[in-house]
Coordinates of C-alpha atoms in Angstrom, one line a residue:
M289 CA -54.1 -3.0 5.4
I290 CA -52.9 -5.1 2.2
V291 CA -49.4 -5.4 2.0
E292 CA -47.7 -5.2 -1.2
K293 CA -45.7 -8.1 -2.1
K294 CA -42.6 -7.6 -4.2
E295 CA -41.2 -10.3 -6.6
R296 CA -37.7 -11.3 -5.8
P297 CA -36.2 -13.4 -8.4
I298 CA -33.4 -15.8 -7.1
E299 CA -30.4 -16.8 -9.1
R300 CA -29.1 -20.2 -8.5
G301 CA -25.8 -21.8 -9.7
S302 CA -26.6 -24.6 -12.2
N303 CA -23.9 -26.9 -10.9
I304 CA -25.1 -26.7 -7.2
E305 CA -27.7 -28.7 -5.6
T306 CA -29.7 -26.2 -3.0
K307 CA -31.5 -27.0 0.2
E308 CA -33.7 -24.6 1.2
M309 CA -34.7 -23.9 4.7
E310 CA -37.4 -21.6 5.9
M311 CA -36.5 -19.3 8.7
V312 CA -38.7 -19.6 11.9
I313 CA -38.6 -18.3 15.6
S314 CA -37.1 -21.0 17.8
K315 CA -38.8 -22.3 20.8
G316 CA -38.0 -19.8 23.6
G317 CA -37.2 -17.1 21.0
E318 CA -40.4 -15.3 21.5
I319 CA -38.8 -13.8 24.8
Y320 CA -36.2 -11.9 22.8
I321 CA -38.9 -10.8 20.4
M322 CA -40.8 -9.5 23.3
E323 CA -37.6 -7.8 24.6
I324 CA -37.4 -6.1 21.2
V325 CA -41.1 -5.0 21.3
R326 CA -40.3 -3.5 24.8
N327 CA -37.2 -1.8 24.5
Q328 CA -36.3 -1.3 20.6
L329 CA -39.4 -1.3 18.3
Y330 CA -41.1 1.4 20.3
S331 CA -39.0 4.3 21.5
D332 CA -42.0 6.3 22.8
K333 CA -43.3 3.8 25.4
I334 CA -46.3 6.1 26.3
G335 CA -47.2 7.4 22.8
A336 CA -46.9 3.7 21.1
P337 CA -49.7 2.1 23.1
I338 CA -52.2 5.2 22.7
R339 CA -51.4 5.1 19.0
E340 CA -51.7 1.4 18.4
Y341 CA -54.9 0.6 20.7
S342 CA -56.6 3.7 19.1
S343 CA -55.7 2.5 15.6
N344 CA -56.9 -0.8 16.3
A345 CA -60.1 0.6 17.7
I346 CA -60.7 2.6 14.5
D347 CA -59.8 -0.7 12.4
A348 CA -62.6 -2.5 14.7
H349 CA -65.4 0.4 13.6
A350 CA -64.3 0.0 10.0
E351 CA -64.6 -4.0 10.2
A352 CA -67.9 -3.6 11.7
G353 CA -69.1 -1.2 9.0
I354 CA -69.4 1.9 11.5
P355 CA -66.3 3.7 10.5
N356 CA -68.1 7.2 11.2
R357 CA -68.7 6.2 14.9
P358 CA -65.9 7.7 17.3
I359 CA -64.0 5.4 19.3
D360 CA -63.7 6.3 23.3
I361 CA -60.5 7.3 25.1
H362 CA -60.2 7.5 28.8
I363 CA -57.4 9.7 29.9
P364 CA -55.9 8.6 33.1
T365 CA -56.4 10.9 36.4
E366 CA -55.3 10.5 39.9
D367 CA -59.0 9.3 40.8
S368 CA -58.8 6.7 37.9
P369 CA -55.3 6.2 36.9
Y370 CA -55.9 4.1 33.7
L371 CA -55.7 4.6 30.1
R372 CA -58.7 3.3 28.5
V373 CA -59.3 2.7 24.9
I374 CA -62.9 1.5 23.8
D375 CA -64.4 0.6 20.4
F376 CA -67.9 -0.6 19.4
G377 CA -67.0 -3.0 17.1
K378 CA -67.6 -6.8 17.1
G379 CA -65.4 -7.7 19.9
I380 CA -62.8 -10.5 20.0
S381 CA -63.8 -14.2 20.5
E382 CA -61.9 -16.6 22.6
Q383 CA -61.0 -18.5 19.5
E384 CA -59.7 -15.2 17.9
I385 CA -57.4 -14.7 21.2
E386 CA -56.1 -18.1 20.6
D387 CA -55.7 -18.1 16.9
T388 CA -54.6 -14.6 16.3
V389 CA -54.2 -11.9 19.0
R390 CA -51.7 -14.0 21.2
K391 CA -49.4 -14.7 18.3
F392 CA -46.5 -12.4 17.1
G393 CA -47.0 -11.5 13.3
E394 CA -50.6 -12.9 13.0
S395 CA -53.0 -10.4 11.6
T396 CA -56.7 -10.6 10.2
K397 CA -56.4 -7.1 8.5
R398 CA -53.9 -8.0 5.3
K399 CA -56.9 -8.5 3.0
S400 CA -58.5 -4.9 3.0
N401 CA -57.1 -1.1 2.9
L402 CA -60.1 -0.2 5.1
T403 CA -57.9 -0.9 8.0
I404 CA -54.8 0.4 9.3
G405 CA -52.9 -2.5 11.0
C406 CA -51.4 -5.5 9.4
L407 CA -48.2 -6.5 11.2
G408 CA -49.4 -8.4 14.0
V409 CA -47.5 -6.6 16.6
G410 CA -49.7 -3.5 17.8
L411 CA -51.6 -5.4 20.4
K412 CA -48.4 -6.3 22.3
S413 CA -47.4 -2.6 22.3
G414 CA -48.6 -2.0 25.8
H415 CA -45.8 -4.0 27.1
A416 CA -43.5 -1.3 26.1
Y417 CA -44.8 0.6 29.0
T418 CA -46.0 -2.0 31.3
D419 CA -45.8 -5.8 32.4
S420 CA -49.4 -6.3 32.4
F421 CA -52.7 -4.8 30.7
L422 CA -56.2 -6.0 30.3
L423 CA -58.4 -6.6 27.1
I424 CA -62.1 -6.7 28.0
S425 CA -64.2 -8.1 24.8
R426 CA -67.7 -7.9 24.6
S427 CA -68.7 -10.6 21.9
Q428 CA -71.5 -12.7 20.8
E429 CA -73.5 -12.0 24.1
I430 CA -70.2 -12.8 26.2
K431 CA -68.0 -10.4 28.2
S432 CA -64.6 -11.9 28.7
T433 CA -61.6 -10.2 30.5
Y434 CA -58.0 -11.1 29.7
C435 CA -54.8 -10.2 31.2
F436 CA -51.9 -10.0 29.1
Y437 CA -48.6 -10.3 31.3
L438 CA -45.1 -11.2 31.3
N439 CA -44.0 -14.0 33.4
E440 CA -40.9 -14.5 35.5
E441 CA -38.8 -15.3 32.1
G442 CA -40.3 -12.4 30.2
R443 CA -42.4 -14.6 28.2
G444 CA -45.7 -13.1 27.0
M445 CA -48.6 -14.9 28.7
V446 CA -52.5 -14.4 28.2
S447 CA -54.9 -15.5 31.0
K448 CA -58.7 -15.3 30.9
L449 CA -59.7 -13.8 34.2
E450 CA -63.6 -13.6 33.9
E451 CA -66.4 -14.4 31.7
S452 CA -70.1 -13.2 32.1
E453 CA -73.2 -12.5 30.1
C454 CA -72.8 -9.3 27.9
K455 CA -76.1 -7.3 27.9
G456 CA -74.9 -4.2 26.2
E457 CA -73.0 -3.1 23.0
T458 CA -70.2 -5.3 21.5
G459 CA -66.9 -4.1 21.2
T460 CA -63.1 -4.1 22.8
E461 CA -61.5 -2.3 25.7
I462 CA -57.8 -2.1 26.6
A463 CA -57.0 -0.8 30.0
I464 CA -53.4 -0.1 31.0
A465 CA -52.5 1.2 34.6
V466 CA -50.7 4.3 34.7
K467 CA -48.0 5.4 37.2
L468 CA -49.1 8.7 38.8
K469 CA -46.0 10.6 37.6
D470 CA -46.8 9.9 34.1
I471 CA -50.4 11.1 34.1
G472 CA -49.5 14.4 32.5
S473 CA -47.4 12.7 30.0
F474 CA -50.3 10.4 28.9
Y475 CA -52.6 13.4 28.7
E476 CA -50.2 15.3 26.3
S477 CA -49.6 12.1 24.3
V478 CA -53.3 11.3 23.7
Q479 CA -53.6 14.7 22.1
K480 CA -50.4 14.5 20.1
Q481 CA -51.2 10.9 18.8
T482 CA -55.1 11.0 18.2
R483 CA -55.9 14.6 17.4
W484 CA -56.0 14.0 13.7
F485 CA -57.8 10.8 13.8
K486 CA -61.2 11.1 11.9
P487 CA -63.8 10.7 13.1
T488 CA -62.3 12.5 16.4
P489 CA -62.4 10.3 19.2
R490 CA -64.6 11.0 22.2
Y491 CA -62.4 12.0 25.3
F492 CA -63.2 11.4 28.8
N493 CA -61.7 12.5 32.1
N494 CA -63.1 10.9 35.3
N495 CA -66.0 9.7 33.2
K496 CA -67.0 13.1 31.9
E497 CA -66.8 13.6 28.4
I498 CA -64.1 16.5 27.5
K499 CA -62.5 18.5 24.6
L500 CA -58.9 18.8 24.2
K501 CA -57.5 22.6 23.3
D502 CA -53.9 23.5 22.6
G503 CA -51.6 25.8 24.2
V504 CA -53.5 26.1 27.6
S505 CA -51.8 24.8 30.9
K506 CA -54.2 23.5 33.5
I507 CA -54.2 21.5 36.8
V508 CA -55.9 18.2 36.9
N509 CA -56.0 16.1 40.1
G510 CA -53.3 18.5 41.2
I511 CA -51.0 17.6 38.2
E512 CA -50.1 20.5 35.6
I513 CA -50.6 19.2 32.2
A514 CA -50.4 20.9 28.7
G515 CA -53.9 21.3 27.2
D516 CA -57.3 22.3 28.5
T517 CA -60.6 20.5 29.1
M518 CA -64.1 21.6 28.4
A519 CA -67.0 19.9 29.3

């Protein structure tokens, strides 16, 4: 999304010699920025990553020229306790991980209004809920798996875990391990955060595509949740 820049006229005294210094993040300051992301920026620790990663997936489709293709959201269950958000865009190269994704405030989306994001923070939103999550990228015939995690100091780190040949479609997947006690809350939040997205995402439960309905209570994997599922 293009960010509108406002003109900010500055008045200076004519008899004062000024010295201008740019404000920067100090070495080690990123630890405190991460603390803000985890505990202040995102008050809804479950809804935030669902919203941010789904928005990123929609952006990936827009950038790839397939804006009418739905993204996939796999809702966590007891048998598969992971939130998985999948797009079928161009994927993310290792160079993009290094130049953009790992950096706070860095974004490639500020030159187009076809995308939602622009602040360079959303991909870190998973840390509002958990200390670590996975990013799986299928790009340029290479499938790469990265772990985003917090080290002992609370510093955000990225580690490449695996690389293999990609024989299928390109795209990106975010996978977050979900606590069993939170499975019902994730189900509700997926419905709340993404129900108005266009096109409507494809939803999956235990790898079976489902539809979400309002106002019905249902037991899924032994947990009572709001909403119903239909094949």
